[in-house]
Coordinates of C-alpha atoms in Angstrom, one line a residue:
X847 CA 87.4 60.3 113.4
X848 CA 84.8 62.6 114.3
X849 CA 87.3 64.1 117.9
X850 CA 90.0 64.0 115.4
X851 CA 88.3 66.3 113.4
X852 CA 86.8 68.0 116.1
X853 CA 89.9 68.5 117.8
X854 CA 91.8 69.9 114.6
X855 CA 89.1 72.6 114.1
X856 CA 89.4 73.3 117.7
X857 CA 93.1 73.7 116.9
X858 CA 92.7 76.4 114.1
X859 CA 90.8 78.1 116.6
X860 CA 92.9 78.4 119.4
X861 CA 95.5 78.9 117.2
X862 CA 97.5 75.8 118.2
X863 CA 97.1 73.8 115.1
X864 CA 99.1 74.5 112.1
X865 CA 97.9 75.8 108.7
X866 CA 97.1 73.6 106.0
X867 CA 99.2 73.1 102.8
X868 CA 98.5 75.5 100.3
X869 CA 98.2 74.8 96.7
X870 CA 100.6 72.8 95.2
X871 CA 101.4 71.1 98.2
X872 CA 103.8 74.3 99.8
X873 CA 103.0 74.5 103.4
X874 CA 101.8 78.1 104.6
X875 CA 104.5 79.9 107.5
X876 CA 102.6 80.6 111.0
X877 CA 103.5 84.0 109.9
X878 CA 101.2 84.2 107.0
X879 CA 98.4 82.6 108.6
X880 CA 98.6 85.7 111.9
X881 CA 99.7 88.9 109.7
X882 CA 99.2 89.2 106.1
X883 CA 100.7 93.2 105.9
X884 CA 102.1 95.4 108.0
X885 CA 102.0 98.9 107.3
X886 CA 104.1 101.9 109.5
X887 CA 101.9 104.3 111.5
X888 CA 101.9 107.9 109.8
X889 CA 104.5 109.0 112.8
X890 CA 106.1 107.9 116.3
X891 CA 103.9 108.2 119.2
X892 CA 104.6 108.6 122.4
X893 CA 101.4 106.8 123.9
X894 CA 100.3 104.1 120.8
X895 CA 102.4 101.0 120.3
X896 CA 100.3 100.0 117.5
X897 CA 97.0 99.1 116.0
X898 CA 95.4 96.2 114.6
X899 CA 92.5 95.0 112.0
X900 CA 91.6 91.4 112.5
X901 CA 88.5 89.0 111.7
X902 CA 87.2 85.7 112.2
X903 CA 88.1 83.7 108.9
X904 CA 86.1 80.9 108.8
X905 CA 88.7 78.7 107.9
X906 CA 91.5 79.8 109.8
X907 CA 89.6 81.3 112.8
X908 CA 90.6 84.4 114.2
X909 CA 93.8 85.9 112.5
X910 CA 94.9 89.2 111.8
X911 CA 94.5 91.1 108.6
X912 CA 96.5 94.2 108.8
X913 CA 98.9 95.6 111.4
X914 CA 100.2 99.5 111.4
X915 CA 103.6 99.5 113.6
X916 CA 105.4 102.5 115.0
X917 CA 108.4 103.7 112.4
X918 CA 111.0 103.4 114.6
X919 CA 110.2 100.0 116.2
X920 CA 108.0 97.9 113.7
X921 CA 108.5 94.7 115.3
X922 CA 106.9 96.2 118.2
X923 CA 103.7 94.0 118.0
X924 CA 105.0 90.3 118.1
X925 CA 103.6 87.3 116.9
X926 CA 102.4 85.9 120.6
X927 CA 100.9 88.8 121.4
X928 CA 98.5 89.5 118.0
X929 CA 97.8 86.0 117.9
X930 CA 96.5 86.1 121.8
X931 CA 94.7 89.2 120.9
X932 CA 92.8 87.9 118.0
X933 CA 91.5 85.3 120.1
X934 CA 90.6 86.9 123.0
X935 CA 88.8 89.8 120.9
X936 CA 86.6 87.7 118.6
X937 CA 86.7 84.0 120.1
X938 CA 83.3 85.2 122.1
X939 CA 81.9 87.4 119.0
X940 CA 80.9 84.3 117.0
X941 CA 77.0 85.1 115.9
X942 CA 76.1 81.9 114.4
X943 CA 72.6 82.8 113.4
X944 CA 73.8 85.5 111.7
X945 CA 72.5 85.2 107.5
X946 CA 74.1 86.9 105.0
X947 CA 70.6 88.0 103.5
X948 CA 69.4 89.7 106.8
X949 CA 73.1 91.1 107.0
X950 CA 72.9 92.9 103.0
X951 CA 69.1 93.8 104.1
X952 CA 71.0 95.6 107.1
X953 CA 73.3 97.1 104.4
X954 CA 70.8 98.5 102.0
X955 CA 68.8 100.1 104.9
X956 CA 72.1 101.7 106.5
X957 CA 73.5 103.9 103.5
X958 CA 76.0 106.1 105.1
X959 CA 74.6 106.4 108.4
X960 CA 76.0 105.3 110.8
X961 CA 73.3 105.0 113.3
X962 CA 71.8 102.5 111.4
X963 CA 74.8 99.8 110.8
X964 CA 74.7 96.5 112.9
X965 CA 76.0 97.8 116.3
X966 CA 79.8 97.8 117.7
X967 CA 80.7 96.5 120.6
X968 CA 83.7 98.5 122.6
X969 CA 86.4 96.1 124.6
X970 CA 88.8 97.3 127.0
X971 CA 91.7 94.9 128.4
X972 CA 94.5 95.6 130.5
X973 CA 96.9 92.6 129.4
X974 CA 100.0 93.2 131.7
X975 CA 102.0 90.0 130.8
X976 CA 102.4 91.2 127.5
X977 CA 102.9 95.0 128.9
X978 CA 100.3 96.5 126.9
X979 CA 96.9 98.3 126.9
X980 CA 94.1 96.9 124.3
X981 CA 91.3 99.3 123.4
X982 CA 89.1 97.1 120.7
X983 CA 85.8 97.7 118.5
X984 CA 84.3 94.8 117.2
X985 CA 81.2 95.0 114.5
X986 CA 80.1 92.6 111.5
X987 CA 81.6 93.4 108.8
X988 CA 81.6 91.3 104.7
X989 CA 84.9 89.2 104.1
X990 CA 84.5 87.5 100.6
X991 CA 80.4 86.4 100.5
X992 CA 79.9 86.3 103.9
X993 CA 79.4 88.4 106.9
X994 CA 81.7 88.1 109.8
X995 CA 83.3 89.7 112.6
X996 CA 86.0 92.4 112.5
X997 CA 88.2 94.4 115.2
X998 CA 90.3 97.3 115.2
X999 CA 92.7 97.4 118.0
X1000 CA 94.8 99.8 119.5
X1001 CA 97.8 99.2 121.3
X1002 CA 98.7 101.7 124.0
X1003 CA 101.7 101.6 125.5
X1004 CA 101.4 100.2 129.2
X1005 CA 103.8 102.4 131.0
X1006 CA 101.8 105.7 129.2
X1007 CA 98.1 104.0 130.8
X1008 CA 97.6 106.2 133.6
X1009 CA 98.1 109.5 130.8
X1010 CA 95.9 107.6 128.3
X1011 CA 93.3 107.9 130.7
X1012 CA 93.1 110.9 130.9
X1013 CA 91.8 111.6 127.2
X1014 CA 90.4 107.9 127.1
X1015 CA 86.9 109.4 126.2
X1016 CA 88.2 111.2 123.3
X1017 CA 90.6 108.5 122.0
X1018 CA 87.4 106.0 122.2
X1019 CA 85.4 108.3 120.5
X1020 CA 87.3 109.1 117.6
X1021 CA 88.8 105.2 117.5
X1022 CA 84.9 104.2 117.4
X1023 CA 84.4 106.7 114.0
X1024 CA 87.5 105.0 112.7
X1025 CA 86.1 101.2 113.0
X1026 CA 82.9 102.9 111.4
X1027 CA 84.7 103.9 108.3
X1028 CA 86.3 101.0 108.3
X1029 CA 83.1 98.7 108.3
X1030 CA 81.4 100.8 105.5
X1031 CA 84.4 100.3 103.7
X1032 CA 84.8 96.7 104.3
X1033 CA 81.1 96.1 102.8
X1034 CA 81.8 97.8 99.7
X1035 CA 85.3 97.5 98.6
X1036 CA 87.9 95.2 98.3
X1037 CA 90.0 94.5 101.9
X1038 CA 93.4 96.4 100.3
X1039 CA 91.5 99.5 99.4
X1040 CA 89.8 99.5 103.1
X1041 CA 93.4 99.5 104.1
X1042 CA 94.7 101.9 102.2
X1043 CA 91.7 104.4 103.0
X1044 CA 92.2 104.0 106.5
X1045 CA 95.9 104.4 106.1
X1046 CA 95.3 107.6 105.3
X1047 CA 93.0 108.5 108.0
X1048 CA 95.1 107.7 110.7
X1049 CA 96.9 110.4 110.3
X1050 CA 94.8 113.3 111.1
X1051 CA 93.6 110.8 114.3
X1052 CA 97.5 110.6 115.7
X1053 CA 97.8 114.0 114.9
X1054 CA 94.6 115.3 117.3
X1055 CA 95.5 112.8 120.2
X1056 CA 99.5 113.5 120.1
X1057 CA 98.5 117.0 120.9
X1058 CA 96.2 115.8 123.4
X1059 CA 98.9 113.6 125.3
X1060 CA 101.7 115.7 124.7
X1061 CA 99.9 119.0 126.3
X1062 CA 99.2 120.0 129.8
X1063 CA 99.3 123.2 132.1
X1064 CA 101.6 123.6 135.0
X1065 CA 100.2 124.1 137.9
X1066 CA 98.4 127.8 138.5
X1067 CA 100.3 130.9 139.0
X1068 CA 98.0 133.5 139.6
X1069 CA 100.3 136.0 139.1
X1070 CA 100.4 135.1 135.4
X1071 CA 96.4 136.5 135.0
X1072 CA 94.3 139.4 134.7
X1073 CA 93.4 139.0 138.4
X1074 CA 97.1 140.1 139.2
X1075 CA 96.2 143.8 138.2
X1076 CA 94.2 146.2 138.3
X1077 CA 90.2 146.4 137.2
X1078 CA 91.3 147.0 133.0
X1079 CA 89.2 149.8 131.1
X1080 CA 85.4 149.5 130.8
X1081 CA 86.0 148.0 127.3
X1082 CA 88.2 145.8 127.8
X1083 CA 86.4 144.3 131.2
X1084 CA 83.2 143.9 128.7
X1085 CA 85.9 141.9 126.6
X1086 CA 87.1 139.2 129.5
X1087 CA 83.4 138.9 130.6
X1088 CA 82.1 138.4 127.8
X1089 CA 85.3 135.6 127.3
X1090 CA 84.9 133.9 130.7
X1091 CA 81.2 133.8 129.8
X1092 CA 81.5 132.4 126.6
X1093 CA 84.6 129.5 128.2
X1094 CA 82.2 128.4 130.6
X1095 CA 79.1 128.1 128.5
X1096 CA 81.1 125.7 126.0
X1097 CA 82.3 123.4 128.7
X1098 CA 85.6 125.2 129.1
X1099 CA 86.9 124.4 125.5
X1100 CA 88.3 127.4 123.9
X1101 CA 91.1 128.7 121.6
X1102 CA 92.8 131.9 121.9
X1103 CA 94.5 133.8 118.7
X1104 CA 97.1 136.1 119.2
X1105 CA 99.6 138.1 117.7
X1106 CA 101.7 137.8 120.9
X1107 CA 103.0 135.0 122.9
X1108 CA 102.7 136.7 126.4
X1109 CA 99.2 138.1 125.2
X1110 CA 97.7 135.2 124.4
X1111 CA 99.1 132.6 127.8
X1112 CA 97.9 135.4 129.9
X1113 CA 94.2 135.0 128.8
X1114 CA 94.8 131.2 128.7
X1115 CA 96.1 131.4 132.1
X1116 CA 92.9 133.3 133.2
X1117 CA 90.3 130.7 131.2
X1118 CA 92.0 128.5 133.3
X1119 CA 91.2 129.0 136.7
X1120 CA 88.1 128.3 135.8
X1121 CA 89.2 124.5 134.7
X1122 CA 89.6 121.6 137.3
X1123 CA 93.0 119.7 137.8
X1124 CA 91.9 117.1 134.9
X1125 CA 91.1 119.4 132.3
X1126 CA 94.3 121.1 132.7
X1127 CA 96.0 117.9 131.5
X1128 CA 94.1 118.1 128.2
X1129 CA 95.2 121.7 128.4
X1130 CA 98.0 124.1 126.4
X1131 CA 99.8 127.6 126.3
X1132 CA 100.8 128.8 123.1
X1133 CA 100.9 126.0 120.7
X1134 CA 103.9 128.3 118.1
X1135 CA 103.7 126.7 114.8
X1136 CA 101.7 123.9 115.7
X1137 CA 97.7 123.4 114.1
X1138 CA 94.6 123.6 115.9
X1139 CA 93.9 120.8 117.5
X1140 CA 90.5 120.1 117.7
X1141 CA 90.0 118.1 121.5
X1142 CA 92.6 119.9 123.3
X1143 CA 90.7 121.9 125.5
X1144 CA 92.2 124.9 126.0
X1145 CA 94.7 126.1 123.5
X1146 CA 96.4 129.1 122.0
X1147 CA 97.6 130.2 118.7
X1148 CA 99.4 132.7 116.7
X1149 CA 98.5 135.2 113.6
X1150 CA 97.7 133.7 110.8
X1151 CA 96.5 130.4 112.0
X1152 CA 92.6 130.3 112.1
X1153 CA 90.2 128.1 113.3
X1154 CA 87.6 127.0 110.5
X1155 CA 84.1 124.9 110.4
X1156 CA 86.0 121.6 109.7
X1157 CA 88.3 121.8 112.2
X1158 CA 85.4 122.7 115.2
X1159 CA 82.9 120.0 114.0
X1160 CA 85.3 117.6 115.0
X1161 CA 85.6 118.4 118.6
X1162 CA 83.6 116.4 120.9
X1163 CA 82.6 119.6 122.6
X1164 CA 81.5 123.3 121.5
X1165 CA 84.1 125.9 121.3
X1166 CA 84.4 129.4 122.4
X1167 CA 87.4 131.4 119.7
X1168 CA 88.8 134.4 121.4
X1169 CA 90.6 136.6 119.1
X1170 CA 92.7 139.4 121.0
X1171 CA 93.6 141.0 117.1
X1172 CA 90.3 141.8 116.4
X1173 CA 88.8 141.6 119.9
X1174 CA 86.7 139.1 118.8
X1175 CA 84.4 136.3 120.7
X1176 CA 82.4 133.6 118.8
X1177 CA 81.5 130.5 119.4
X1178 CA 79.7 127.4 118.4
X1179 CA 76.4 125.9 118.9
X1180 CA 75.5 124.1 122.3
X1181 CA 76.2 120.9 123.4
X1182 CA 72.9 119.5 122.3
X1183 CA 72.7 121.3 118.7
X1184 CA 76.5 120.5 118.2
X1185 CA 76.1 116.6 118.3
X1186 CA 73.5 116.6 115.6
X1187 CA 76.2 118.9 113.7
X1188 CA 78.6 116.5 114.1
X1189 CA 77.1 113.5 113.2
X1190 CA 76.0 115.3 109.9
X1191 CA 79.7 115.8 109.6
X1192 CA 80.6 112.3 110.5
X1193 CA 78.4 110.9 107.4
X1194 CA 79.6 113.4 104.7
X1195 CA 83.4 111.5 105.6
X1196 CA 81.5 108.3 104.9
X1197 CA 79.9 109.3 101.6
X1198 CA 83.4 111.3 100.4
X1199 CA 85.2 108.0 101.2
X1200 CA 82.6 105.6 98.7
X1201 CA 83.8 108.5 96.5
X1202 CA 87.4 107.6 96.9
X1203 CA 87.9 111.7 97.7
X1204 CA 89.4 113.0 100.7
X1205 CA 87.4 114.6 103.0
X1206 CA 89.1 117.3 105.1
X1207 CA 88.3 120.8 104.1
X1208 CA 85.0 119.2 102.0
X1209 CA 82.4 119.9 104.7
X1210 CA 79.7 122.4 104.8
X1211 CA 77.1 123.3 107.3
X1212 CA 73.3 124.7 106.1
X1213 CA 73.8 126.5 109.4
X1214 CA 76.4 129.1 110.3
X1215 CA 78.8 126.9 112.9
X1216 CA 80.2 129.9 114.6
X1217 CA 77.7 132.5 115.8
X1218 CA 79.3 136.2 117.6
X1219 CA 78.9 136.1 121.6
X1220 CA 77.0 139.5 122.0
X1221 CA 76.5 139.7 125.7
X1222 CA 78.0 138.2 128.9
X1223 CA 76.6 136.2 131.7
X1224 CA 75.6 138.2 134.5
X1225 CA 76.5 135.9 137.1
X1226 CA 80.2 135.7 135.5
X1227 CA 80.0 140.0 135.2
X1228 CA 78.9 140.3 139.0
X1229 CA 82.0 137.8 140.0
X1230 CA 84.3 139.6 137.9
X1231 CA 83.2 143.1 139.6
X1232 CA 84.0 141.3 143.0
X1233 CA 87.1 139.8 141.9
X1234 CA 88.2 143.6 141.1
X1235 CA 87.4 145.0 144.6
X1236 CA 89.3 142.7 146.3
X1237 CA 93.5 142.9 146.9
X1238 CA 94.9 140.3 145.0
X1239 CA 95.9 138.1 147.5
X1240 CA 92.1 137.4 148.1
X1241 CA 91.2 137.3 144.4
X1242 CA 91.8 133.1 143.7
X1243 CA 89.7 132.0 146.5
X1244 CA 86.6 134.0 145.4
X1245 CA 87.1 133.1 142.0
X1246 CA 87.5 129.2 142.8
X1247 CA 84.3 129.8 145.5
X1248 CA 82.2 130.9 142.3
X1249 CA 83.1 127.5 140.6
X1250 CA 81.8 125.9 143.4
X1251 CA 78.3 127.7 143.3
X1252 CA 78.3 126.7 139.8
X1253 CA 78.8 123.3 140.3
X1254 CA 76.4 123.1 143.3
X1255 CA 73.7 124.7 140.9
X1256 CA 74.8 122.2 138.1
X1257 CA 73.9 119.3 140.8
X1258 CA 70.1 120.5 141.8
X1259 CA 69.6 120.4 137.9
X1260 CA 70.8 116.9 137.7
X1261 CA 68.9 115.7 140.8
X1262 CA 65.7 118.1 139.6
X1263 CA 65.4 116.4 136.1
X1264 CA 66.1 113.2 137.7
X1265 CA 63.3 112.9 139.9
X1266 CA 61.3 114.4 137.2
X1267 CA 62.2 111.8 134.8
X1268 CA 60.7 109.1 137.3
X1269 CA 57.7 110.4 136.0
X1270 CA 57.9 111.5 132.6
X1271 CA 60.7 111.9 129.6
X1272 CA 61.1 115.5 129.3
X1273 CA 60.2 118.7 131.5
X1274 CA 57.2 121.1 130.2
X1275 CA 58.2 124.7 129.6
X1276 CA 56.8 125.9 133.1
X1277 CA 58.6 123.4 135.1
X1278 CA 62.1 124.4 133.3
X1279 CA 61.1 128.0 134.0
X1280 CA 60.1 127.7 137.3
X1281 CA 63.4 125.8 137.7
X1282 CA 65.1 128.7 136.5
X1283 CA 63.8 131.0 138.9
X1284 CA 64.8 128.6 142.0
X1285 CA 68.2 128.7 140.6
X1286 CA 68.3 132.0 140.0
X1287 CA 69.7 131.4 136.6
X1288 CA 66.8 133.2 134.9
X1289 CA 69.1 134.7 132.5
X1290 CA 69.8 132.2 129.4
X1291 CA 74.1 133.0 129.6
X1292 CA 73.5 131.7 133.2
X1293 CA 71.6 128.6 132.1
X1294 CA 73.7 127.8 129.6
X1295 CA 76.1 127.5 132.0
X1296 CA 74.9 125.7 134.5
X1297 CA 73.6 123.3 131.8
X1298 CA 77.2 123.3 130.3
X1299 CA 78.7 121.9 133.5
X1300 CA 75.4 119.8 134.6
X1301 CA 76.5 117.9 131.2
X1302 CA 79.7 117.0 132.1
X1303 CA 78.0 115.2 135.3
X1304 CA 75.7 114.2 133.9
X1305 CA 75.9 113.3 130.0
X1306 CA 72.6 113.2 128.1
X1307 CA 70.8 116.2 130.0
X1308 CA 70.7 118.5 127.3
X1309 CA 68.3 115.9 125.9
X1310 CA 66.5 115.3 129.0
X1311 CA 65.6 118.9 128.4
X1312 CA 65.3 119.6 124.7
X1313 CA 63.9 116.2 123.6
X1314 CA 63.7 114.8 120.2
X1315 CA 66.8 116.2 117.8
X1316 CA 64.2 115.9 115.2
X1317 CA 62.6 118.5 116.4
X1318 CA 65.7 120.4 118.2
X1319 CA 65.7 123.8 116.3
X1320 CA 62.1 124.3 117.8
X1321 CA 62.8 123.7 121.2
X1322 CA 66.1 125.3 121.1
X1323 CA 64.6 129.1 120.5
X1324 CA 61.7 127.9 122.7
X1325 CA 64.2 127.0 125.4
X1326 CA 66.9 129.9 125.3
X1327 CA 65.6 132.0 123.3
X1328 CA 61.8 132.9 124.8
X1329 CA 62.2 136.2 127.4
X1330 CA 61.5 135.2 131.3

């Protein structure tokens, strides 16, 4: 009796057993035991099949809760393939010594940050007989009185894998927000109203990442920038520097307003020489009547849209806004300073949605997110003068040699701070100076540049060498701000 029970719970499982008969003796449908909704995504997309909120029932074992299917297709996710997703996702996330009084201990602690809820755990399977990409988080989550595991799914078209991966890092970033939500929601409210909540919130997420798939440059024609003619008017070469400064020091995110097409693709084309071949994918000209979008890159826009607080927070990176109305350059906060903005941001969502409220346009910094780029870097103002002097045949190759001198100073950073680490967390205020001067980056436009593109090689840098966020408005005006 005992391997006949055994072996039926083992069924449940594995998901080869059938369910038992409900009340009053009707048997449940296999159906009803995998899916128990199916909502449509807010709109087609050309790289997500799908997406998928399961859990480990402790009765049935792992089944899924909600599914959100493509308009045009919503049979798209079958049975098979949910059902062998469910399993593979959570049969290994079983935490048997989990207790629901340490969990709601956990809970009380946490509030709405979300640094401080039970940790996620990111899965990433490339299931080719069922022709699909699965990008999963998993976290501990309540269903009924107990705690158990969740996972949100997403279902990216196989065939679109190779463009997916080019914006993975974004797509997991803002996916991992979105199982966040939906974990502080599933502690505190009923499983229908989690769904409903994060209904809504998917569209704003489809929105940013269509953009982001469906955009990319063509290759360079460098006919098409300001290099093609001759050296512009003193104010207006104060203008590009001052823009090719400001582009670089905010890890080559920008968006350009105009009030003309032409106008505007021009400078874009200009911003982007100084982008490599994968940031061009993530890339776009003149975007007419389309929204910013806040992890495209490089982007343009037309008179009247604007570019507010909201919509800049949620980029992953800082951004430079070029205005060629108003010949105006600002730009947000540095890398370091602009993650502790953003996770400010990210728990105001989490304490409008226990409000039941929606949460775009809701958001207010105590600091001014966009501050007015007032000079230019004079490493980018000496290239520029160079550029100039040169026929324009010659003019790519010194601008694409500069790039590399920036990137070769962006790698003795790295391997500086790395040895230095051996040693001891952060650098002292002479050492960073004195590496300054080796650099010949004295100047703090040219640091923040080299620092910009030392991040992308090296993520976490900007910590190595401001420390603690706690205390990160100190050291910031201690680090950029004191005179060399």
């Amino acid at each position: 009796r005992d391997s006949g029970f055994l072996g039926t719970l083992w069924g449940y499982v594995s998901g080869t057993a059938s369910a038992p008969p409900a009340v009053g003796g009707q048997q449940h449908s296999s159906s009803s035991v995998i899916v128990r909704g199916t909502f449509s995504l807010p709109r087609d997309s050309p790289w997500l099949q799908g997406m998928m909120l399961c859990l480990w029932d402790n009765i049935f074992g792992p089944r899924s809760e909600q599914v959100w299917a493509p308009p045009s297709d919503s049979r798209s996710l079958h049975e098979e393939l949910l059902e062998f997703c469910c399993r593979h996702i959570l049969c290994d996330e079983i935490d048997v010594s989990a207790s629901m009084e340490n969990f709601e201990t956990e809970l009380k602690s946490a509030g709405p940050d979300p640094s401080s809820f039970p940790p996620h755990t990111v899965k990433f399977h490339v299931l080719g007989e069922f022709d699909v990409v699965v990008c999963s988080v998993v976290f501990t989550a309540r269903f009924q009185d107990s705690a158990t595991k969740w996972g949100l799914c997403l279902f990216v078209r196989r065939s679109m894998l190779e463009r997916y991966l080019t914006f993975h890092t974004v797509a997991q970033d803002h996916f991992v927000h979105l199982a966040t939500m939906c974990q502080y929601m599933l502690n505190f409210y009923p499983v229908d109203t989690t769904v409903q909540a994060m209904t809504k919130q998917l569209e704003p997420f489809l929105d940013n990442l269509n953009a982001v798939c469906k955009s990319q440059l063509p290759p360079l024609v460098m006919g098409k920038t300001y290099f093609a003619f001759n050296k512009p008017s003193p104010a207006s070469f104060e203008f590009l520097t001052k823009a090719v400064s400001s582009h670089l020091q905010t890890h080559g995110s920008s968006v350009v307003i105009g009030a003309d097409v032409e106008a505007v693709d021009t400078m874009i084309e200009t911003l982007s020489l100084f982008l490599s071949a994968d940031d061009r994918l993530k890339s776009s000209y003149t975007r007419v009547g389309e929204p910013y979008a806040p992890d495209l890159l490089l982007q343009g826009l037309l008179k009247p849209e604007k570019v507010s607080e909201v919509d800049v927070i949620q980029s992953l990176l800082p951004t430079t806004v070029i205005d060629l109305v108003t010949k105006q350059i600002t730009r947000t906060h540095p890398y370091h300073v602009h993650k502790v903005l953003r996770k400010e941001y990210q728990k105001v969502e989490l304490r409008k949605l226990s409000n039941k409220s929606d949460t775009r346009g809701s958001w207010a910094s105590q600091v001014s997110i966009f501050t007015p780029v007032k000079e230019s870097s004079p490493f980018v103002e000496n290239m520029l003068n160079e550029v100039f002097r040169l026929p324009c045949d010659l003019r790519e190759g010194i601008v694409l040699q500069s790039r590399r001198l920036l990137v070769r100073k962006a790698v003795l950073l790295i391997k500086y701070v790395d040895a230095r680490k051996e040693h001891q967390t952060t650098l002292h205020n002479s050492e960073i100076k004195k590496l300054r001067a080796d650099l010949h980056v004295a100047h703090e436009s040219d640091f923040g540049i080299v620092l910009a593109i030392a991040e992308r090689y090296s993520p976490g840098i900007y910590s190595s060498l401001a420390g603690d966020p706690a205390t990160i408005e100190a050291r910031f005006f201690e680090l950029f701000f004191e005179s060399f």
